[in-house]
mmCIF file of C-alpha atoms and ligand atoms in Angstrom:
data_model
loop_
_atom_site.group_PDB
_atom_site.id
_atom_site.type_symbol
_atom_site.label_atom_id
_atom_site.label_comp_id
_atom_site.label_asym_id
_atom_site.label_seq_id
_atom_site.Cartn_x
_atom_site.Cartn_y
_atom_site.Cartn_z
ATOM 1 C CA MET A 6 39.909 170.400 84.204
ATOM 2 C CA LYS A 7 43.684 170.592 84.660
ATOM 3 C CA THR A 8 43.511 174.371 85.150
ATOM 4 C CA SER A 9 40.851 174.155 87.837
ATOM 5 C CA ARG A 10 42.826 171.442 89.652
ATOM 6 C CA ARG A 11 45.961 173.674 89.569
ATOM 7 C CA LYS A 12 43.889 176.611 90.849
ATOM 8 C CA PHE A 13 42.496 174.423 93.608
ATOM 9 C CA LEU A 14 46.019 173.340 94.595
ATOM 10 C CA GLN A 15 47.267 176.934 94.507
ATOM 11 C CA SER A 16 44.444 178.215 96.672
ATOM 12 C CA SER A 17 44.809 175.376 99.176
ATOM 13 C CA THR A 18 48.565 176.151 99.448
ATOM 14 C CA ILE A 19 47.732 179.794 100.147
ATOM 15 C CA LEU A 20 45.133 178.749 102.733
ATOM 16 C CA ALA A 21 47.646 176.401 104.393
ATOM 17 C CA SER A 22 50.276 179.126 104.715
ATOM 18 C CA LEU A 23 47.665 181.569 106.039
ATOM 19 C CA ALA A 24 46.710 178.985 108.629
ATOM 20 C CA SER A 25 50.321 178.553 109.707
ATOM 21 C CA VAL A 26 50.696 182.335 110.108
ATOM 22 C CA GLN A 27 47.494 182.353 112.184
ATOM 23 C CA ARG A 28 48.859 179.503 114.325
ATOM 24 C CA LEU A 29 52.035 181.496 114.870
ATOM 25 C CA PHE A 30 50.046 184.389 116.279
ATOM 26 C CA ALA A 31 47.584 182.225 118.182
ATOM 27 C CA ASN A 32 50.538 180.628 119.991
ATOM 28 C CA ASN A 33 51.982 184.048 120.662
ATOM 29 C CA THR A 34 55.210 182.914 119.019
ATOM 30 C CA LYS A 35 55.827 185.948 116.870
ATOM 31 C CA PRO A 36 59.403 185.647 115.698
ATOM 32 C CA VAL A 37 61.794 188.251 117.052
ATOM 33 C CA ASN A 38 65.274 189.059 116.042
ATOM 34 C CA LYS A 39 66.288 190.823 119.197
ATOM 35 C CA PRO A 40 69.073 189.518 121.350
ATOM 36 C CA ILE A 41 68.526 189.775 125.085
ATOM 37 C CA VAL A 42 70.474 188.741 128.162
ATOM 38 C CA ILE A 43 69.193 188.701 131.741
ATOM 39 C CA SER A 44 70.936 187.711 134.916
ATOM 40 C CA THR A 45 70.424 187.565 138.637
ATOM 41 C CA TRP A 46 71.327 190.259 141.176
ATOM 42 C CA ASN A 47 73.176 193.559 140.789
ATOM 43 C CA PHE A 48 76.389 191.897 139.661
ATOM 44 C CA GLY A 49 74.368 190.866 136.611
ATOM 45 C CA VAL A 50 75.099 194.294 135.117
ATOM 46 C CA GLY A 51 78.841 193.672 134.711
ATOM 47 C CA ALA A 52 78.165 190.137 133.527
ATOM 48 C CA ASN A 53 75.531 191.290 131.010
ATOM 49 C CA ALA A 54 77.925 193.913 129.616
ATOM 50 C CA GLU A 55 80.430 191.187 128.785
ATOM 51 C CA ALA A 56 77.768 188.903 127.337
ATOM 52 C CA TRP A 57 76.356 191.767 125.283
ATOM 53 C CA LYS A 58 79.710 192.267 123.503
ATOM 54 C CA ILE A 59 79.121 188.842 121.955
ATOM 55 C CA LEU A 60 75.340 188.922 121.540
ATOM 56 C CA SER A 61 75.234 192.367 119.921
ATOM 57 C CA LYS A 62 77.616 191.174 117.205
ATOM 58 C CA GLY A 63 75.375 188.221 116.409
ATOM 59 C CA GLY A 64 77.472 185.783 118.468
ATOM 60 C CA ARG A 65 76.226 182.556 119.984
ATOM 61 C CA ALA A 66 74.183 182.777 123.187
ATOM 62 C CA LEU A 67 76.292 179.985 124.672
ATOM 63 C CA ASP A 68 79.517 181.972 124.240
ATOM 64 C CA ALA A 69 77.793 185.052 125.637
ATOM 65 C CA VAL A 70 76.604 183.409 128.859
ATOM 66 C CA GLU A 71 79.973 181.770 129.504
ATOM 67 C CA ALA A 72 81.857 185.053 129.026
ATOM 68 C CA GLY A 73 79.222 186.918 131.046
ATOM 69 C CA VAL A 74 79.276 184.853 134.209
ATOM 70 C CA GLN A 75 83.080 184.734 134.163
ATOM 71 C CA VAL A 76 82.984 188.390 135.296
ATOM 72 C CA PRO A 77 81.676 187.793 138.851
ATOM 73 C CA GLU A 78 83.548 184.468 138.970
ATOM 74 C CA GLY A 79 86.837 186.313 138.545
ATOM 75 C CA ASP A 80 85.979 189.217 140.852
ATOM 76 C CA PRO A 81 87.490 188.670 144.338
ATOM 77 C CA LYS A 82 85.066 191.214 145.809
ATOM 78 C CA GLU A 83 82.034 189.066 144.953
ATOM 79 C CA THR A 84 81.840 186.733 147.912
ATOM 80 C CA SER A 85 79.184 184.392 146.544
ATOM 81 C CA VAL A 86 80.717 183.339 143.225
ATOM 82 C CA GLY A 87 84.122 182.012 142.129
ATOM 83 C CA LEU A 88 87.303 183.655 143.419
ATOM 84 C CA GLY A 89 86.731 185.132 146.874
ATOM 85 C CA GLY A 90 83.572 183.071 147.451
ATOM 86 C CA LEU A 91 82.793 182.455 151.108
ATOM 87 C CA PRO A 92 84.013 178.991 152.131
ATOM 88 C CA ASP A 93 82.265 176.028 153.690
ATOM 89 C CA ARG A 94 82.493 175.524 157.464
ATOM 90 C CA ASP A 95 85.898 173.857 157.038
ATOM 91 C CA GLY A 96 87.281 176.917 155.267
ATOM 92 C CA ARG A 97 87.233 175.441 151.762
ATOM 93 C CA VAL A 98 85.844 177.347 148.788
ATOM 94 C CA THR A 99 83.820 174.837 146.785
ATOM 95 C CA LEU A 100 82.143 175.916 143.572
ATOM 96 C CA ASP A 101 79.081 174.716 141.641
ATOM 97 C CA ALA A 102 78.270 175.596 138.015
ATOM 98 C CA CYS A 103 76.337 174.446 134.987
ATOM 99 C CA ILE A 104 75.764 175.465 131.397
ATOM 100 C CA MET A 105 73.200 174.457 128.753
ATOM 101 C CA ASP A 106 72.888 175.194 125.045
ATOM 102 C CA GLU A 107 70.225 175.280 122.355
ATOM 103 C CA PHE A 108 70.604 171.566 121.574
ATOM 104 C CA SER A 109 69.954 170.487 125.194
ATOM 105 C CA ASN A 110 73.653 169.783 125.584
ATOM 106 C CA CYS A 111 74.638 170.458 129.154
ATOM 107 C CA GLY A 112 77.595 170.199 131.483
ATOM 108 C CA ALA A 113 78.133 170.800 135.180
ATOM 109 C CA VAL A 114 80.629 170.679 138.016
ATOM 110 C CA ALA A 115 79.897 170.517 141.721
ATOM 111 C CA CYS A 116 82.010 170.953 144.807
ATOM 112 C CA LEU A 117 84.951 171.970 142.627
ATOM 113 C CA GLU A 118 87.889 173.590 144.415
ATOM 114 C CA HIS A 119 90.809 175.775 143.239
ATOM 115 C CA ILE A 120 89.483 176.771 139.816
ATOM 116 C CA VAL A 121 88.465 180.389 139.211
ATOM 117 C CA HIS A 122 86.088 179.685 136.308
ATOM 118 C CA PRO A 123 83.983 176.616 137.085
ATOM 119 C CA ILE A 124 81.597 177.622 134.270
ATOM 120 C CA SER A 125 84.326 176.936 131.716
ATOM 121 C CA VAL A 126 85.058 173.557 133.282
ATOM 122 C CA ALA A 127 81.299 172.828 133.044
ATOM 123 C CA ARG A 128 81.410 173.726 129.362
ATOM 124 C CA LYS A 129 84.347 171.365 128.852
ATOM 125 C CA VAL A 130 82.398 168.587 130.612
ATOM 126 C CA MET A 131 79.591 169.269 128.133
ATOM 127 C CA GLU A 132 81.819 169.336 125.078
ATOM 128 C CA LYS A 133 84.540 166.831 125.849
ATOM 129 C CA THR A 134 82.984 164.079 127.921
ATOM 130 C CA PRO A 135 80.014 161.745 127.564
ATOM 131 C CA HIS A 136 78.831 162.959 130.994
ATOM 132 C CA VAL A 137 76.824 165.845 132.383
ATOM 133 C CA LEU A 138 78.164 166.307 135.915
ATOM 134 C CA LEU A 139 81.616 165.873 137.482
ATOM 135 C CA VAL A 140 82.123 166.484 141.194
ATOM 136 C CA GLY A 141 84.855 167.132 143.739
ATOM 137 C CA ASP A 142 88.307 165.685 143.133
ATOM 138 C CA GLY A 143 87.235 164.147 139.822
ATOM 139 C CA ALA A 144 86.089 167.543 138.558
ATOM 140 C CA LEU A 145 89.387 169.104 139.689
ATOM 141 C CA GLN A 146 91.410 166.362 138.031
ATOM 142 C CA PHE A 147 89.460 166.896 134.803
ATOM 143 C CA ALA A 148 89.976 170.663 134.992
ATOM 144 C CA LEU A 149 93.731 170.347 135.525
ATOM 145 C CA ALA A 150 94.005 167.838 132.678
ATOM 146 C CA ASN A 151 92.278 170.390 130.463
ATOM 147 C CA GLY A 152 94.702 173.188 131.186
ATOM 148 C CA PHE A 153 92.936 175.032 134.014
ATOM 149 C CA LYS A 154 95.268 176.484 136.646
ATOM 150 C CA LYS A 155 95.073 175.479 140.310
ATOM 151 C CA GLU A 156 94.627 178.595 142.462
ATOM 152 C CA ASN A 157 93.843 179.600 146.004
ATOM 153 C CA LEU A 158 90.303 180.975 145.951
ATOM 154 C CA LEU A 159 90.088 181.945 149.630
ATOM 155 C CA THR A 160 90.838 185.665 149.803
ATOM 156 C CA ALA A 161 92.015 187.308 153.041
ATOM 157 C CA GLU A 162 88.642 189.045 153.295
ATOM 158 C CA SER A 163 86.619 185.813 152.972
ATOM 159 C CA GLU A 164 88.942 184.026 155.377
ATOM 160 C CA LYS A 165 88.377 186.794 157.915
ATOM 161 C CA LYS A 166 84.598 186.505 157.588
ATOM 162 C CA TRP A 167 84.794 182.727 157.965
ATOM 163 C CA LYS A 168 86.889 183.040 161.136
ATOM 164 C CA GLU A 169 84.357 185.478 162.565
ATOM 165 C CA TRP A 170 81.582 183.034 161.697
ATOM 166 C CA LEU A 171 83.474 180.184 163.409
ATOM 167 C CA ARG A 172 83.186 181.958 166.767
ATOM 168 C CA LYS A 173 79.453 181.198 166.892
ATOM 169 C CA SER A 174 79.211 178.685 164.037
ATOM 170 C CA GLU A 175 75.556 179.601 163.605
ATOM 171 C CA TYR A 176 74.097 178.356 160.340
ATOM 172 C CA LYS A 177 70.975 180.153 159.301
ATOM 173 C CA PRO A 178 70.371 181.109 155.680
ATOM 174 C CA ILE A 179 69.436 184.789 155.912
ATOM 175 C CA VAL A 180 67.246 186.370 153.266
ATOM 176 C CA ASN A 181 69.214 188.433 150.727
ATOM 177 C CA ILE A 182 72.212 188.961 153.008
ATOM 178 C CA GLU A 183 75.323 188.389 150.954
ATOM 179 C CA ASN A 184 76.137 184.996 152.424
ATOM 180 C CA HIS A 185 74.727 183.370 149.331
ATOM 181 C CA ASP A 186 73.778 184.504 145.816
ATOM 182 C CA THR A 187 74.254 182.943 142.477
ATOM 183 C CA ILE A 188 74.718 184.377 139.061
ATOM 184 C CA GLY A 189 72.204 182.743 136.790
ATOM 185 C CA MET A 190 72.226 184.117 133.253
ATOM 186 C CA ILE A 191 70.046 183.342 130.251
ATOM 187 C CA ALA A 192 70.426 184.743 126.764
ATOM 188 C CA LEU A 193 68.585 184.730 123.449
ATOM 189 C CA GLY A 194 70.793 185.306 120.411
ATOM 190 C CA THR A 195 69.978 187.071 117.145
ATOM 191 C CA ASP A 196 69.625 183.570 115.640
ATOM 192 C CA GLN A 197 66.834 183.008 118.228
ATOM 193 C CA ASN A 198 68.796 180.326 120.017
ATOM 194 C CA LEU A 199 68.811 180.210 123.792
ATOM 195 C CA ALA A 200 71.539 179.300 126.287
ATOM 196 C CA GLY A 201 72.083 179.619 130.013
ATOM 197 C CA ALA A 202 74.769 179.484 132.675
ATOM 198 C CA CYS A 203 74.636 179.342 136.436
ATOM 199 C CA THR A 204 77.578 179.578 138.867
ATOM 200 C CA THR A 205 78.033 180.010 142.616
ATOM 201 C CA SER A 206 80.088 179.262 145.680
ATOM 202 C CA GLY A 207 76.793 178.178 147.254
ATOM 203 C CA MET A 208 75.677 178.787 150.792
ATOM 204 C CA ALA A 209 78.400 180.299 152.923
ATOM 205 C CA TYR A 210 79.606 178.005 155.727
ATOM 206 C CA LYS A 211 77.678 175.050 154.281
ATOM 207 C CA MET A 212 78.466 171.486 155.322
ATOM 208 C CA ARG A 213 81.428 170.020 153.499
ATOM 209 C CA GLY A 214 80.177 168.364 150.325
ATOM 210 C CA ARG A 215 76.872 170.250 150.232
ATOM 211 C CA VAL A 216 75.683 170.953 146.706
ATOM 212 C CA GLY A 217 72.782 173.287 145.971
ATOM 213 C CA ASP A 218 70.545 173.785 142.965
ATOM 214 C CA SER A 219 72.977 175.781 140.856
ATOM 215 C CA PRO A 220 74.843 172.922 139.101
ATOM 216 C CA ILE A 221 71.748 170.730 138.846
ATOM 217 C CA ILE A 222 70.235 170.856 135.363
ATOM 218 C CA GLY A 223 66.494 171.411 135.797
ATOM 219 C CA ALA A 224 66.913 172.983 139.227
ATOM 220 C CA GLY A 225 69.303 175.955 138.924
ATOM 221 C CA LEU A 226 69.042 176.174 135.150
ATOM 222 C CA PHE A 227 67.041 174.791 132.279
ATOM 223 C CA VAL A 228 66.981 175.626 128.586
ATOM 224 C CA ASP A 229 64.508 174.292 126.046
ATOM 225 C CA ASN A 230 65.181 175.950 122.737
ATOM 226 C CA GLU A 231 61.603 175.409 121.588
ATOM 227 C CA ILE A 232 60.066 177.185 124.582
ATOM 228 C CA GLY A 233 62.387 179.257 126.758
ATOM 229 C CA ALA A 234 64.912 179.157 129.568
ATOM 230 C CA ALA A 235 64.922 179.725 133.312
ATOM 231 C CA THR A 236 67.403 180.071 136.152
ATOM 232 C CA SER A 237 67.188 180.447 139.901
ATOM 233 C CA THR A 238 68.875 181.844 142.962
ATOM 234 C CA GLY A 239 68.284 181.506 146.670
ATOM 235 C CA LEU A 240 68.055 178.552 148.985
ATOM 236 C CA GLY A 241 68.977 175.734 146.618
ATOM 237 C CA GLU A 242 67.352 172.940 148.595
ATOM 238 C CA GLU A 243 63.928 174.493 148.042
ATOM 239 C CA VAL A 244 64.590 174.901 144.312
ATOM 240 C CA ILE A 245 65.695 171.273 143.975
ATOM 241 C CA ARG A 246 62.528 170.081 145.729
ATOM 242 C CA ILE A 247 60.385 171.492 142.913
ATOM 243 C CA CYS A 248 62.874 171.050 139.995
ATOM 244 C CA GLY A 249 62.475 174.816 139.818
ATOM 245 C CA SER A 250 63.919 175.920 136.481
ATOM 246 C CA HIS A 251 62.493 172.938 134.631
ATOM 247 C CA LEU A 252 59.127 173.657 136.209
ATOM 248 C CA VAL A 253 59.242 177.278 135.003
ATOM 249 C CA VAL A 254 60.019 176.153 131.438
ATOM 250 C CA GLU A 255 57.258 173.538 131.511
ATOM 251 C CA LEU A 256 54.803 176.151 132.787
ATOM 252 C CA MET A 257 55.768 178.310 129.791
ATOM 253 C CA ARG A 258 55.215 175.290 127.528
ATOM 254 C CA GLN A 259 51.674 175.091 128.917
ATOM 255 C CA GLY A 260 51.050 178.619 127.653
ATOM 256 C CA ASN A 261 52.086 180.792 130.585
ATOM 257 C CA LEU A 262 54.096 183.927 129.976
ATOM 258 C CA PRO A 263 57.536 183.942 131.678
ATOM 259 C CA GLN A 264 56.217 186.199 134.458
ATOM 260 C CA GLN A 265 53.274 183.897 135.212
ATOM 261 C CA ALA A 266 55.542 180.857 135.078
ATOM 262 C CA CYS A 267 57.984 182.336 137.629
ATOM 263 C CA GLU A 268 55.082 183.289 139.901
ATOM 264 C CA LEU A 269 53.541 179.810 139.742
ATOM 265 C CA ALA A 270 56.890 178.182 140.584
ATOM 266 C CA VAL A 271 57.399 180.433 143.612
ATOM 267 C CA LYS A 272 53.822 179.715 144.736
ATOM 268 C CA ARG A 273 54.586 175.980 144.506
ATOM 269 C CA ILE A 274 57.311 176.499 147.118
ATOM 270 C CA VAL A 275 54.888 178.421 149.333
ATOM 271 C CA LYS A 276 52.294 175.670 148.989
ATOM 272 C CA ASN A 277 54.807 172.923 149.825
ATOM 273 C CA GLN A 278 56.530 174.734 152.689
ATOM 274 C CA PRO A 279 54.166 177.479 153.922
ATOM 275 C CA GLY A 280 55.989 178.223 157.193
ATOM 276 C CA LYS A 281 59.525 177.928 155.912
ATOM 277 C CA SER A 282 58.826 179.974 152.785
ATOM 278 C CA LYS A 283 58.456 183.101 154.985
ATOM 279 C CA GLU A 284 62.034 182.744 156.249
ATOM 280 C CA ILE A 285 63.953 182.101 153.070
ATOM 281 C CA GLN A 286 64.616 183.599 149.675
ATOM 282 C CA VAL A 287 64.191 181.989 146.263
ATOM 283 C CA GLY A 288 64.002 183.880 142.977
ATOM 284 C CA PHE A 289 63.425 182.807 139.380
ATOM 285 C CA LEU A 290 64.232 184.479 136.073
ATOM 286 C CA ALA A 291 62.852 183.338 132.737
ATOM 287 C CA VAL A 292 62.925 184.228 129.050
ATOM 288 C CA ASN A 293 60.761 182.770 126.299
ATOM 289 C CA LYS A 294 61.480 182.432 122.598
ATOM 290 C CA ASN A 295 59.854 185.822 121.955
ATOM 291 C CA GLY A 296 62.384 187.490 124.221
ATOM 292 C CA GLU A 297 59.703 188.188 126.851
ATOM 293 C CA ILE A 298 61.019 187.968 130.399
ATOM 294 C CA GLY A 299 59.758 187.095 133.854
ATOM 295 C CA ALA A 300 61.136 187.511 137.366
ATOM 296 C CA TYR A 301 59.606 186.678 140.729
ATOM 297 C CA ALA A 302 60.835 185.882 144.230
ATOM 298 C CA LEU A 303 59.570 184.796 147.608
ATOM 299 C CA GLN A 304 60.845 187.934 149.344
ATOM 300 C CA LYS A 305 61.449 191.538 148.383
ATOM 301 C CA GLY A 306 64.962 192.460 147.342
ATOM 302 C CA PHE A 307 65.596 190.088 144.450
ATOM 303 C CA THR A 308 67.214 192.187 141.748
ATOM 304 C CA TYR A 309 68.106 191.266 138.211
ATOM 305 C CA ALA A 310 69.780 192.932 135.258
ATOM 306 C CA VAL A 311 68.419 193.132 131.717
ATOM 307 C CA CYS A 312 70.318 194.085 128.584
ATOM 308 C CA SER A 313 68.811 194.275 125.101
ATOM 309 C CA ASN A 314 68.525 196.744 122.223
ATOM 310 C CA ASP A 315 65.589 198.322 124.096
ATOM 311 C CA VAL A 316 66.944 198.154 127.644
ATOM 312 C CA PRO A 317 70.493 199.416 128.071
ATOM 313 C CA ASN A 318 71.671 197.078 130.841
ATOM 314 C CA LYS A 319 69.533 198.105 133.781
ATOM 315 C CA ILE A 320 68.801 196.675 137.219
ATOM 316 C CA PHE A 321 65.200 195.913 138.159
ATOM 317 C CA GLU A 322 63.650 194.640 141.361
ATOM 318 C CA ALA A 323 61.461 191.580 140.949
ATOM 319 C CA LYS A 324 57.951 191.418 142.379
ATOM 320 C CA SER A 325 57.660 189.062 145.300
ATOM 321 C CA PHE A 326 55.144 186.848 147.070
ATOM 322 C CA TYR A 327 55.736 188.366 150.526
HETATM 323 N N1 LIG B 12 71.251 178.778 144.976
HETATM 324 C C1 LIG B 12 72.538 178.797 145.611
HETATM 325 C C2 LIG B 12 72.727 177.543 146.421
HETATM 326 O O1 LIG B 12 71.788 177.092 147.037
HETATM 327 C C3 LIG B 12 72.781 179.969 146.469
HETATM 328 C C4 LIG B 12 72.114 181.273 146.113
HETATM 329 O O2 LIG B 12 71.767 181.522 144.999
HETATM 330 O O3 LIG B 12 71.899 182.098 146.983
HETATM 331 O O4 LIG B 12 73.828 177.051 146.483
#
């Protein structure tokens, strides 16, 4: 009697573990042990290379994305991120950034001036304060109190472009022209944990105080360690209207692959703003827990960089709606 009961228990344990393996495959959640980092635009290549130094050694995805996006932030030739970013219409370089880890911890700064690496200030907000977002003078004060150096971010080149712009003062967000572009980066570590970072100087010649999607958790970036992560670039107002990156992650939660999720989010913008969507650019990138990726944009020309053991840091062009 005892023996048959033990046998019954043994066989039901085996059946239960078989069922959980089946569930794993049915949900398409086959475990992978492959680090991957993806980021927006061509400058993603340099950023990925830096992130990869950390990821390839088994480092934390959070450290990788912070180090990665610091590359364009510190490059004065990149006029849409960090040092050398094109200013607002008053000639002030104001930066937006956010970061999110595998525990849903997140930190952000908006309209921050004089600091080359806003992403690192965002990380400090996440780690050292009970808050998520600091803005303007408060963000600067916090940065200075935490040892960041006050610097002039307006390069001679960006100042020249701003003065040329002032002659007509025409404000029209042009598709893919380098008057805006954000680095959004998402990474999956060897430990299968996700993290993301997003940083920008925002729309060139924007109104003073304007903040786009990039530092808004759920708009410019969202990470859910159970499901996947997403980031965006393009006209931030349109991304905010649909909570873009959060939407992409939720669409993945509903069973969509990252590519389908990015496409559905872009189509939501088209549905909401059919006329306007022809004139503007928005692009999404996504990664799920399997390391599968997605990329889609409103217009042609949205490029992104991928680096993994299989893809040696290469630029791709995303498919687009138009
Ligand atoms: N999303 C950024 C913003 O709206 C700009 C960009 O990525 O082009 O500030």
